[in-house]
JSON list of C-alpha atoms and ligand atoms in Angstrom, two decimals:
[
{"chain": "E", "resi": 1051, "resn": "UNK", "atom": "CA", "xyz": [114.77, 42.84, 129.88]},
{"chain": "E", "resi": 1052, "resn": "UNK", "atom": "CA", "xyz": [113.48, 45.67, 131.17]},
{"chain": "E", "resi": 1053, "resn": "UNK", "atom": "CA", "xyz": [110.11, 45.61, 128.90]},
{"chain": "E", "resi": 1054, "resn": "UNK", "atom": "CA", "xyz": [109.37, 42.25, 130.86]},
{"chain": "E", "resi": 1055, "resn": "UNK", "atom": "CA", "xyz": [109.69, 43.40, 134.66]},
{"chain": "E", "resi": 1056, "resn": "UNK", "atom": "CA", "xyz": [107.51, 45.46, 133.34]},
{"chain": "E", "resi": 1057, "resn": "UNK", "atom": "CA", "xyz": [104.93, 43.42, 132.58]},
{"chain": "E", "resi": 1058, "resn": "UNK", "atom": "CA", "xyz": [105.49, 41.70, 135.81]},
{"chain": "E", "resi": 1059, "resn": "UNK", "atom": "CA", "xyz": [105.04, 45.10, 137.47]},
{"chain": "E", "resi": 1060, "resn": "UNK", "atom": "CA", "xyz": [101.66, 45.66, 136.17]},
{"chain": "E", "resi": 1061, "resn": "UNK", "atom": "CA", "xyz": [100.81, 42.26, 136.60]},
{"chain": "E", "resi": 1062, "resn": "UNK", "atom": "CA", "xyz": [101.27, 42.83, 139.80]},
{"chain": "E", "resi": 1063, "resn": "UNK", "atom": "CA", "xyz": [99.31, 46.32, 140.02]},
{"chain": "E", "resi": 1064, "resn": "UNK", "atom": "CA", "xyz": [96.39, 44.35, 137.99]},
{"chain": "E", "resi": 1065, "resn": "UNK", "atom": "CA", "xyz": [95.88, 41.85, 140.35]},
{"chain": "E", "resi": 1066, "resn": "UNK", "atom": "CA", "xyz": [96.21, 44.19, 143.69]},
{"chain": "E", "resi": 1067, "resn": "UNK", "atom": "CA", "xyz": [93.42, 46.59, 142.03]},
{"chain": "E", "resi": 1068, "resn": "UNK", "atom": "CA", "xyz": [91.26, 43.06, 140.89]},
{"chain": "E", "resi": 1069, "resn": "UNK", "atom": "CA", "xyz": [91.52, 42.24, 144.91]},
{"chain": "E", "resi": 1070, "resn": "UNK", "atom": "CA", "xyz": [90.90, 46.21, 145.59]},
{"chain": "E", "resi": 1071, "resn": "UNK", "atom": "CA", "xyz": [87.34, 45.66, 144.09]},
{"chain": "E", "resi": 1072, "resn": "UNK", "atom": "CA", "xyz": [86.59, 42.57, 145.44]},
{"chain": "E", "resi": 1073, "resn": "UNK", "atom": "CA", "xyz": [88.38, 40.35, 147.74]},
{"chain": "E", "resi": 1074, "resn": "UNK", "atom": "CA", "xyz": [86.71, 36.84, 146.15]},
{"chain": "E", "resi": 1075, "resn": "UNK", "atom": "CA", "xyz": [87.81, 37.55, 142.71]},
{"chain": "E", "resi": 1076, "resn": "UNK", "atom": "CA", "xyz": [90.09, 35.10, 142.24]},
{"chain": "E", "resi": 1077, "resn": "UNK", "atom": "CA", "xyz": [88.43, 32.65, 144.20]},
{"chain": "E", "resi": 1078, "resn": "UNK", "atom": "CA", "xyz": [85.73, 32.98, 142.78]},
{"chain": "E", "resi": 1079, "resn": "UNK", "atom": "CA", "xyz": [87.21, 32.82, 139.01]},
{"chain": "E", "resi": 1080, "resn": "UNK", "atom": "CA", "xyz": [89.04, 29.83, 140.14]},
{"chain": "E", "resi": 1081, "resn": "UNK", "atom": "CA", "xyz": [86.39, 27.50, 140.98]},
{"chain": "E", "resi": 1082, "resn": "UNK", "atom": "CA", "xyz": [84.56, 27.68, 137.64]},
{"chain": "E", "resi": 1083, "resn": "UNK", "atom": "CA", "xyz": [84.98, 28.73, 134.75]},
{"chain": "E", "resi": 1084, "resn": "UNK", "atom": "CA", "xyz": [81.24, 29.39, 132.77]},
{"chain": "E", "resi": 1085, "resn": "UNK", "atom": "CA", "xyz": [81.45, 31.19, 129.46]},
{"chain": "E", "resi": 1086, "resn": "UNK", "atom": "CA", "xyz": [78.29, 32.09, 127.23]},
{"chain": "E", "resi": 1087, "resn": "UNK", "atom": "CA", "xyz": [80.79, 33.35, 124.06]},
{"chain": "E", "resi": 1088, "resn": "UNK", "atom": "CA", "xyz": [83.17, 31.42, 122.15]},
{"chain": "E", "resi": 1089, "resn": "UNK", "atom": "CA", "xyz": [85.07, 34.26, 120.08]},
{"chain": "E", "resi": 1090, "resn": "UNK", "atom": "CA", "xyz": [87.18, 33.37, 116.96]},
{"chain": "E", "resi": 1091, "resn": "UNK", "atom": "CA", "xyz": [88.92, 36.28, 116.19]},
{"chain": "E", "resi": 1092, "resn": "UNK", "atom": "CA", "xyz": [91.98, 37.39, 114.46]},
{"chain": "E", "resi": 1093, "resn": "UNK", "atom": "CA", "xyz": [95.95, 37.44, 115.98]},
{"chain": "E", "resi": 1094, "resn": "UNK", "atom": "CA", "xyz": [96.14, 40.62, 115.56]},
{"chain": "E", "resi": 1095, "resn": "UNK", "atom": "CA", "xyz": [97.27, 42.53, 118.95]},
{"chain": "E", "resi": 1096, "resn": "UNK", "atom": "CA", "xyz": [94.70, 45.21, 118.00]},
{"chain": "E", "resi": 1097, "resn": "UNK", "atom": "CA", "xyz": [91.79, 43.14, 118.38]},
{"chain": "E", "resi": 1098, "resn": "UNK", "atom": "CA", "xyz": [91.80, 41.87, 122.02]},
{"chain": "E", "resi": 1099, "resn": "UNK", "atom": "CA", "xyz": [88.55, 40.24, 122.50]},
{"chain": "E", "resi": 1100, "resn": "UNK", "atom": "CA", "xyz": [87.71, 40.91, 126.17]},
{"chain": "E", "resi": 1101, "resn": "UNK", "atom": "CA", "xyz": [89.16, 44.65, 126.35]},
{"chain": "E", "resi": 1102, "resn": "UNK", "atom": "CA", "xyz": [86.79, 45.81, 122.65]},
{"chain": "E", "resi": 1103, "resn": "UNK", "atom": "CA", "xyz": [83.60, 44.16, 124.32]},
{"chain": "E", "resi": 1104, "resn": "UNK", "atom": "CA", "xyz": [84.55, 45.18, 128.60]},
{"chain": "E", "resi": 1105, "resn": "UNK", "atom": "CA", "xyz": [84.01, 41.53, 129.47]},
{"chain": "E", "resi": 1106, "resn": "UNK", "atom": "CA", "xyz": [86.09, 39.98, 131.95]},
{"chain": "E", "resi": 1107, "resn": "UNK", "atom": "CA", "xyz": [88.39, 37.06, 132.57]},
{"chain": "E", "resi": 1108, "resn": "UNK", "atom": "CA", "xyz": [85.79, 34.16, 132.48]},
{"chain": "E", "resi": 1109, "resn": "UNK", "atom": "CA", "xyz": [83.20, 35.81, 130.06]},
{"chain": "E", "resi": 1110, "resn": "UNK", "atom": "CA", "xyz": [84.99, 34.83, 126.76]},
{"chain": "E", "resi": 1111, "resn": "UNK", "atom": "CA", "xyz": [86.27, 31.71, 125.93]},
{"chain": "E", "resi": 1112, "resn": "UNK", "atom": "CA", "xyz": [88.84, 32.50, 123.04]},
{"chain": "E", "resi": 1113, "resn": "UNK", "atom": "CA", "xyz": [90.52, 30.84, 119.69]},
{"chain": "E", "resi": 1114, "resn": "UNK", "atom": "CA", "xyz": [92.33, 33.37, 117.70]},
{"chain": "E", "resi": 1115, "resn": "UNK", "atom": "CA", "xyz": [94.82, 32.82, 114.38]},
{"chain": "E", "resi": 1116, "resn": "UNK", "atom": "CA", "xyz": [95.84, 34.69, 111.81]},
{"chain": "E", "resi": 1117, "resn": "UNK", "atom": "CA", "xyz": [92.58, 36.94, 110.01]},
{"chain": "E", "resi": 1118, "resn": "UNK", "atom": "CA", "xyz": [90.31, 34.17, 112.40]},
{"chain": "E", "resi": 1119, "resn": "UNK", "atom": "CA", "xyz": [90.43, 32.19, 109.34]},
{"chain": "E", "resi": 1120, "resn": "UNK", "atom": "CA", "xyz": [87.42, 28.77, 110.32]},
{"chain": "E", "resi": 1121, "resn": "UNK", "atom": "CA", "xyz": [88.83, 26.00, 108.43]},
{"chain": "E", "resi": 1122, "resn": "UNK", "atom": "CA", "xyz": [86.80, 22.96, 109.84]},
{"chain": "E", "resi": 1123, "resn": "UNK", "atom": "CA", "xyz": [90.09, 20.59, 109.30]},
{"chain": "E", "resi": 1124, "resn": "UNK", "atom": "CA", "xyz": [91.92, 22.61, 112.02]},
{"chain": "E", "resi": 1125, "resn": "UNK", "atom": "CA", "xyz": [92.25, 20.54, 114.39]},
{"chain": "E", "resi": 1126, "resn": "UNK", "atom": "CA", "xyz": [93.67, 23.08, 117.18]},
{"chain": "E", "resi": 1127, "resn": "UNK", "atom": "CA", "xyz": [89.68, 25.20, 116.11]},
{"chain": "E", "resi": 1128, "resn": "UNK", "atom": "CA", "xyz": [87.79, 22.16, 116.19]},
{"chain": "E", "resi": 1129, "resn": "UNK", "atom": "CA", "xyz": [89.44, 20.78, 119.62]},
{"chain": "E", "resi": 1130, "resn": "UNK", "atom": "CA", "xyz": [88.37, 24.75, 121.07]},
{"chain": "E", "resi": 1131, "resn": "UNK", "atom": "CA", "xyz": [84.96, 24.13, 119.81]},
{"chain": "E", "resi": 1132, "resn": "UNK", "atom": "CA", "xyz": [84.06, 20.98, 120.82]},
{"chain": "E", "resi": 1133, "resn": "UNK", "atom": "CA", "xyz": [85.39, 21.81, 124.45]},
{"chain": "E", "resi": 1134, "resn": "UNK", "atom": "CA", "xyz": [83.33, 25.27, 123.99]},
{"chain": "E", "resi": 1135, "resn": "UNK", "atom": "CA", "xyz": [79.97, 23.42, 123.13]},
{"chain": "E", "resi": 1136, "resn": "UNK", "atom": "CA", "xyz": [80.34, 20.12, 125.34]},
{"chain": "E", "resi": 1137, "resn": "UNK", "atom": "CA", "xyz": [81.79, 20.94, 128.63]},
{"chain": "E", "resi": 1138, "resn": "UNK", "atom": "CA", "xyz": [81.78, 24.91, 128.61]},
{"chain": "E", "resi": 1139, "resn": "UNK", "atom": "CA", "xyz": [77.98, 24.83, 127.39]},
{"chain": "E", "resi": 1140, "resn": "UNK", "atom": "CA", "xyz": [78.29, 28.38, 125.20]},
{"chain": "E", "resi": 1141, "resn": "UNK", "atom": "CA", "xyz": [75.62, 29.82, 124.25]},
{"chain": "E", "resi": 1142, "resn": "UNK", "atom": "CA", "xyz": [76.95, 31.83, 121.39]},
{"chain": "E", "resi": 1143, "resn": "UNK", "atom": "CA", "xyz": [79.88, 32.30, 118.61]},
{"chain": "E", "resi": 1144, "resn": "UNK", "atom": "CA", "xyz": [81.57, 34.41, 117.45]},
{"chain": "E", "resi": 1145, "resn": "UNK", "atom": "CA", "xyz": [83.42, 34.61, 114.11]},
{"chain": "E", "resi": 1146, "resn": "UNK", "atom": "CA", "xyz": [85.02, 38.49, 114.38]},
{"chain": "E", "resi": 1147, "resn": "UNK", "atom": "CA", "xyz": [87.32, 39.88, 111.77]},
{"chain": "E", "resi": 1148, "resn": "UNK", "atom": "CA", "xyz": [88.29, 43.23, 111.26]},
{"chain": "E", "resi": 1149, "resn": "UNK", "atom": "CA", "xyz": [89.02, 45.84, 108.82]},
{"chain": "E", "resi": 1150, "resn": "UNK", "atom": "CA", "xyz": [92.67, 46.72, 107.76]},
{"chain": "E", "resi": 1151, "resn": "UNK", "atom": "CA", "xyz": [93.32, 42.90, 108.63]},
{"chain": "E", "resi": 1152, "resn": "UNK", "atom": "CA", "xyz": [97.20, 42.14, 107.54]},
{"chain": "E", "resi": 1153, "resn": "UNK", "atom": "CA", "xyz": [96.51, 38.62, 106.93]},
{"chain": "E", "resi": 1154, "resn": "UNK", "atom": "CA", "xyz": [93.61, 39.69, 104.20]},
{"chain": "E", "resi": 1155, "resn": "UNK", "atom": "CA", "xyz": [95.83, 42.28, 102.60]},
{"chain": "E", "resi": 1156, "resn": "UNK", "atom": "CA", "xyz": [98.44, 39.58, 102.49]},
{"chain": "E", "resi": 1157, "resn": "UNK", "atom": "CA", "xyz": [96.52, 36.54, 101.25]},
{"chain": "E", "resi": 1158, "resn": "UNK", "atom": "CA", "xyz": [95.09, 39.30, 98.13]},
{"chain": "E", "resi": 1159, "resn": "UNK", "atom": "CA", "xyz": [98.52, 39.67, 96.87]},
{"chain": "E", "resi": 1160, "resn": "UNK", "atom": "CA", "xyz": [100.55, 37.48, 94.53]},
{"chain": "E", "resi": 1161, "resn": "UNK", "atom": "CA", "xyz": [103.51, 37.48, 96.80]},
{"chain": "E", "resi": 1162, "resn": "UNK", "atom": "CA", "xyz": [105.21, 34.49, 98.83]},
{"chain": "E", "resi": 1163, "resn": "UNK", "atom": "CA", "xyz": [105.04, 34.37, 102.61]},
{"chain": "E", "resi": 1164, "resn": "UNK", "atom": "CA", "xyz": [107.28, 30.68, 103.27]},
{"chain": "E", "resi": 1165, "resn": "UNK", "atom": "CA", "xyz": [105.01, 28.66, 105.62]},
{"chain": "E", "resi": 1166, "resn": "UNK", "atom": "CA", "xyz": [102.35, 30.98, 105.89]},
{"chain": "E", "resi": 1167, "resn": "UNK", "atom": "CA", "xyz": [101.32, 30.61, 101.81]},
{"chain": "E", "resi": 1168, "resn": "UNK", "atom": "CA", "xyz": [99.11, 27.27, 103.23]},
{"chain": "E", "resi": 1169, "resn": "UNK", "atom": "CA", "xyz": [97.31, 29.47, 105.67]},
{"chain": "E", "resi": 1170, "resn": "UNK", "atom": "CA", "xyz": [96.96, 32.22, 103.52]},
{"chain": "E", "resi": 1171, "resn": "UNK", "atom": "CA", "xyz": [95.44, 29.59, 100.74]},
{"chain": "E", "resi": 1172, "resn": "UNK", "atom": "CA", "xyz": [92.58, 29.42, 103.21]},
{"chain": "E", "resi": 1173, "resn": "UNK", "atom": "CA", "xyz": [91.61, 33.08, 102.62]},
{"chain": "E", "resi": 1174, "resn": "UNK", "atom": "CA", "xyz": [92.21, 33.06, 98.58]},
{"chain": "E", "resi": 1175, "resn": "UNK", "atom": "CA", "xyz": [89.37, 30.26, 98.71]},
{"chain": "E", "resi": 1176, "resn": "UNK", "atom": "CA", "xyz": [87.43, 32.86, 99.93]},
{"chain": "E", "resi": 1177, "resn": "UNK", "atom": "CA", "xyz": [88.35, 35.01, 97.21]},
{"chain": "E", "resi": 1178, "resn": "UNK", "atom": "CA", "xyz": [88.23, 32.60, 94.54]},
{"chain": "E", "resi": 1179, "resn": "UNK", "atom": "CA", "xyz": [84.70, 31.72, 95.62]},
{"chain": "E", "resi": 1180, "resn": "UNK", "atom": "CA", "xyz": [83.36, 35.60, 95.56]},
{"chain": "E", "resi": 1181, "resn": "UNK", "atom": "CA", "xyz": [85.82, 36.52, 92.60]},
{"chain": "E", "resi": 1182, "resn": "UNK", "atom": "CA", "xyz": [83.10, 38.31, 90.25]},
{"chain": "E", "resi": 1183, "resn": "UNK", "atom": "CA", "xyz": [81.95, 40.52, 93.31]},
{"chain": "E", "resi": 1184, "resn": "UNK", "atom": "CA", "xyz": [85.11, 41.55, 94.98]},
{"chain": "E", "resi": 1185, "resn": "UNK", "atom": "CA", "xyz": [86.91, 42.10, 91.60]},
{"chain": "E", "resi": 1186, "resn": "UNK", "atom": "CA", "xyz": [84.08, 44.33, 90.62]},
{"chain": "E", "resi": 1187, "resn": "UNK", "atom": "CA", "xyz": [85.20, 47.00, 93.23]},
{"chain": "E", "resi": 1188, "resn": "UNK", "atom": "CA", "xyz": [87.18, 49.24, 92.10]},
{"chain": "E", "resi": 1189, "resn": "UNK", "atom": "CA", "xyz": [88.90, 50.93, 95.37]},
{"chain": "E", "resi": 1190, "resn": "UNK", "atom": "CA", "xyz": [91.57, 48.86, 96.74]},
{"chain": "E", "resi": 1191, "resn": "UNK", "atom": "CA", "xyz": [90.39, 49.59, 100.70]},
{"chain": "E", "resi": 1192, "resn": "UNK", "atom": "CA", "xyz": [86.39, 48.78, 99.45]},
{"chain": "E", "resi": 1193, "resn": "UNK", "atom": "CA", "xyz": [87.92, 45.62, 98.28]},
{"chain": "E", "resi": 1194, "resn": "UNK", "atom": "CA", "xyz": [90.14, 44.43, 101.06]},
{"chain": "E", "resi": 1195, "resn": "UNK", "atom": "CA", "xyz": [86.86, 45.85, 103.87]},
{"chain": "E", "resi": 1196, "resn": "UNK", "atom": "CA", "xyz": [84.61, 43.88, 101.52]},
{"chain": "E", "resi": 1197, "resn": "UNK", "atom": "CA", "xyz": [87.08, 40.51, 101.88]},
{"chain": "E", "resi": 1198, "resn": "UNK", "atom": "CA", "xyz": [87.14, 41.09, 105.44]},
{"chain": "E", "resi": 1199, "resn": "UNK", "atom": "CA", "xyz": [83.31, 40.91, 105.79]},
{"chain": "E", "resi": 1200, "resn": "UNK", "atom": "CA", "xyz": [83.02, 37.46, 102.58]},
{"chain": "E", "resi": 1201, "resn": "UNK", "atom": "CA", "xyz": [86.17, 35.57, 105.19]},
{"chain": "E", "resi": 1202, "resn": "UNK", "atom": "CA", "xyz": [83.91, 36.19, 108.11]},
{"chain": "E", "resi": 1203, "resn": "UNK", "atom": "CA", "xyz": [80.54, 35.18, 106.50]},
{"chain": "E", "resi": 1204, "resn": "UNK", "atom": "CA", "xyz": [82.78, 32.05, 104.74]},
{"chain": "E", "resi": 1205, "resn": "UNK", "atom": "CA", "xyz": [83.43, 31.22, 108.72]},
{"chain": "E", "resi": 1206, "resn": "UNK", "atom": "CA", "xyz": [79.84, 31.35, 109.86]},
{"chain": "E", "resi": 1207, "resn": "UNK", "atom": "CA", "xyz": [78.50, 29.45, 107.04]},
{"chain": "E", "resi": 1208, "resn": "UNK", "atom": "CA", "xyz": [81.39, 26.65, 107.66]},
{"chain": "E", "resi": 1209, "resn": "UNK", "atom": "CA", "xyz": [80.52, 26.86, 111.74]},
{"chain": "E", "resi": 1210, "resn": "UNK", "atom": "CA", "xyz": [76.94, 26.33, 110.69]},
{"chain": "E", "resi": 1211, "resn": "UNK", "atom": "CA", "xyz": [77.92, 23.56, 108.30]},
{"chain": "E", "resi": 1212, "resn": "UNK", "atom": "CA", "xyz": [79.60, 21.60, 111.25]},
{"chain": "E", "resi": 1213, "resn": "UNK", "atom": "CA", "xyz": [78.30, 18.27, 112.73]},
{"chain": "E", "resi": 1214, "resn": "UNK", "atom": "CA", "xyz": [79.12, 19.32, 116.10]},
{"chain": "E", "resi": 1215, "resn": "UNK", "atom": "CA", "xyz": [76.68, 22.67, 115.51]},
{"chain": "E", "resi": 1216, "resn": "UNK", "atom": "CA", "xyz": [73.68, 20.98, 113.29]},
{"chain": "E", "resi": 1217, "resn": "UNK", "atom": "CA", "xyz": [73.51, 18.43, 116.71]},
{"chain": "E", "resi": 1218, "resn": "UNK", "atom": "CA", "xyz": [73.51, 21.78, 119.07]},
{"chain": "E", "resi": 1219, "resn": "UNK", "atom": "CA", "xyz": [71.14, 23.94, 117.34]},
{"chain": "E", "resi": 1220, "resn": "UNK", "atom": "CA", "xyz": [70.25, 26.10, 120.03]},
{"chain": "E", "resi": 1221, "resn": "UNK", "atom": "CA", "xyz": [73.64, 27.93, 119.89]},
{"chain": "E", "resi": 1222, "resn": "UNK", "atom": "CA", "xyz": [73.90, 31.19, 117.86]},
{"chain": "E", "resi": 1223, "resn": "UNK", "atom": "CA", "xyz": [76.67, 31.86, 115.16]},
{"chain": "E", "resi": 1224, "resn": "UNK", "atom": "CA", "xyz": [77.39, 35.73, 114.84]},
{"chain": "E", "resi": 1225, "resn": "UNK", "atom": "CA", "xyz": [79.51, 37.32, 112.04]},
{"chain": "E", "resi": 1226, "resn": "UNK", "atom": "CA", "xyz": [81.07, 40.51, 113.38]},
{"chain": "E", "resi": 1227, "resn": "UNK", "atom": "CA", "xyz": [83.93, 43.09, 111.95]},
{"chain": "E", "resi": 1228, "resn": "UNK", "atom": "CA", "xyz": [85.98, 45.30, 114.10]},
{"chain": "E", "resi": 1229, "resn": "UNK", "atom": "CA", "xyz": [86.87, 48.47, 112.78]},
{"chain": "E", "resi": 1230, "resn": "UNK", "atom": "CA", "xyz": [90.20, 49.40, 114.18]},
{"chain": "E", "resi": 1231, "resn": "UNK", "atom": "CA", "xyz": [89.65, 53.23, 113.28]},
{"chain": "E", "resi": 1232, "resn": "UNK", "atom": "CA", "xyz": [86.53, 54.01, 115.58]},
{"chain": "E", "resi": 1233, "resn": "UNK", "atom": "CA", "xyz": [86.56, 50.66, 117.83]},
{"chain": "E", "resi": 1234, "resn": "UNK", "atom": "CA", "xyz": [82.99, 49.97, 116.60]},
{"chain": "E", "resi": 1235, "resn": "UNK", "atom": "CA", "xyz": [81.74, 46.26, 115.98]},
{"chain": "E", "resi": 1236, "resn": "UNK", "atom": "CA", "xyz": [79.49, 45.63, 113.41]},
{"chain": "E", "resi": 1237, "resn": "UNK", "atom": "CA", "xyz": [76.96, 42.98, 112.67]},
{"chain": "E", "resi": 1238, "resn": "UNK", "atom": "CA", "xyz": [77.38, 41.40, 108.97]},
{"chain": "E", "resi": 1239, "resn": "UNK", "atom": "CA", "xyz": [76.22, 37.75, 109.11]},
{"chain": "E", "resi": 1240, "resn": "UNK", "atom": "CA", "xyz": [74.55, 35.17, 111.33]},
{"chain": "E", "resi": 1241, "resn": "UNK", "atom": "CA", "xyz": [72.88, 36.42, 114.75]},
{"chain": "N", "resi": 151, "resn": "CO", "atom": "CO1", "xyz": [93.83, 40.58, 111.23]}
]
């Protein structure tokens, strides 16, 4: 257990050097809690929304799943976005996906993953909806990048598409990939 005192440890260390800086930081994070960005991103433990963008506890309110797949029938996305847009008032969205994403590469294959094929059915719409373009590239990494980019514009589109959004149109929808080799975001739909 020794991997988990250590996260205790550093728990610990984080929350001295938070105090270090300023003495009200907790207090002050405590009372409210006033995010502009809701960020939909992927699982993956490479993609930590508030460390790639230096916000801070408070900044980014956060819904992440496996390649931040929207699906506007998920009820555990749509509960996160109603809070977001009624009671946390955000200003913005975020759909952010990122290159070498496993649960692309997965969903592209023929293969069985148990319980996971019915997520992974989300993404193949994806495909099955751009077929002609993605099967026209003939490098397997162009391909996969190029999925990455069509299941984050498939998530803005659906955001836009939702009741809850047409009703709120003042908030912005962003379509953003990560690329885990440089730690650079990029722009590629909405804004
Ligand atoms: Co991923």
């Amino acid at each position: 257990m020794e991997i988990i005192s250590k996260i205790f440890l550093e728990n610990k260390a984080w929350a001295a050097d938070k105090i270090h800086m300023d003495r009200e930081y907790f207090n002050k994070l405590a009372l409210i809690q006033e995010p502009d960005f809701l960020w939909i991103g992927c699982s993956d433990s490479r993609v930590p929304a508030n460390e790639i963008t230096n916000t801070e506890p408070g900044e980014m309110f956060v819904h992440r799943n496996i390649a931040n797949v929207v699906d506007l029938h998920d009820i555990n996305l749509m509960s996160v976005m109603q809070y977001a847009v009624e009671y946390l008032k955000v200003k913005h969205i975020i759909v952010c996906g990122h290159y070498g994403c496993g649960g692309i590469k997965a969903a592209m294959t023929k293969d069985s993953f148990g319980n996971m094929d019915v997520w992974l059915k989300k993404i193949k719409d994806v495909y099955g909806d751009n077929a002609l373009e993605v099967d026209a590239i003939v490098n397997e990494d162009d391909r996969l990048k190029r999925m990455v980019e069509l299941n984050v514009q498939a998530g803005v589109n659906k955001i836009l598409s939702a009741e809850l959004i047409k009703s709120n149109p003042s908030i912005i929808v962003h379509g953003w990939v990560y690329d885990l080799r440089d730690g650079i975001l990029h722009r590629i739909a909405g804004g």
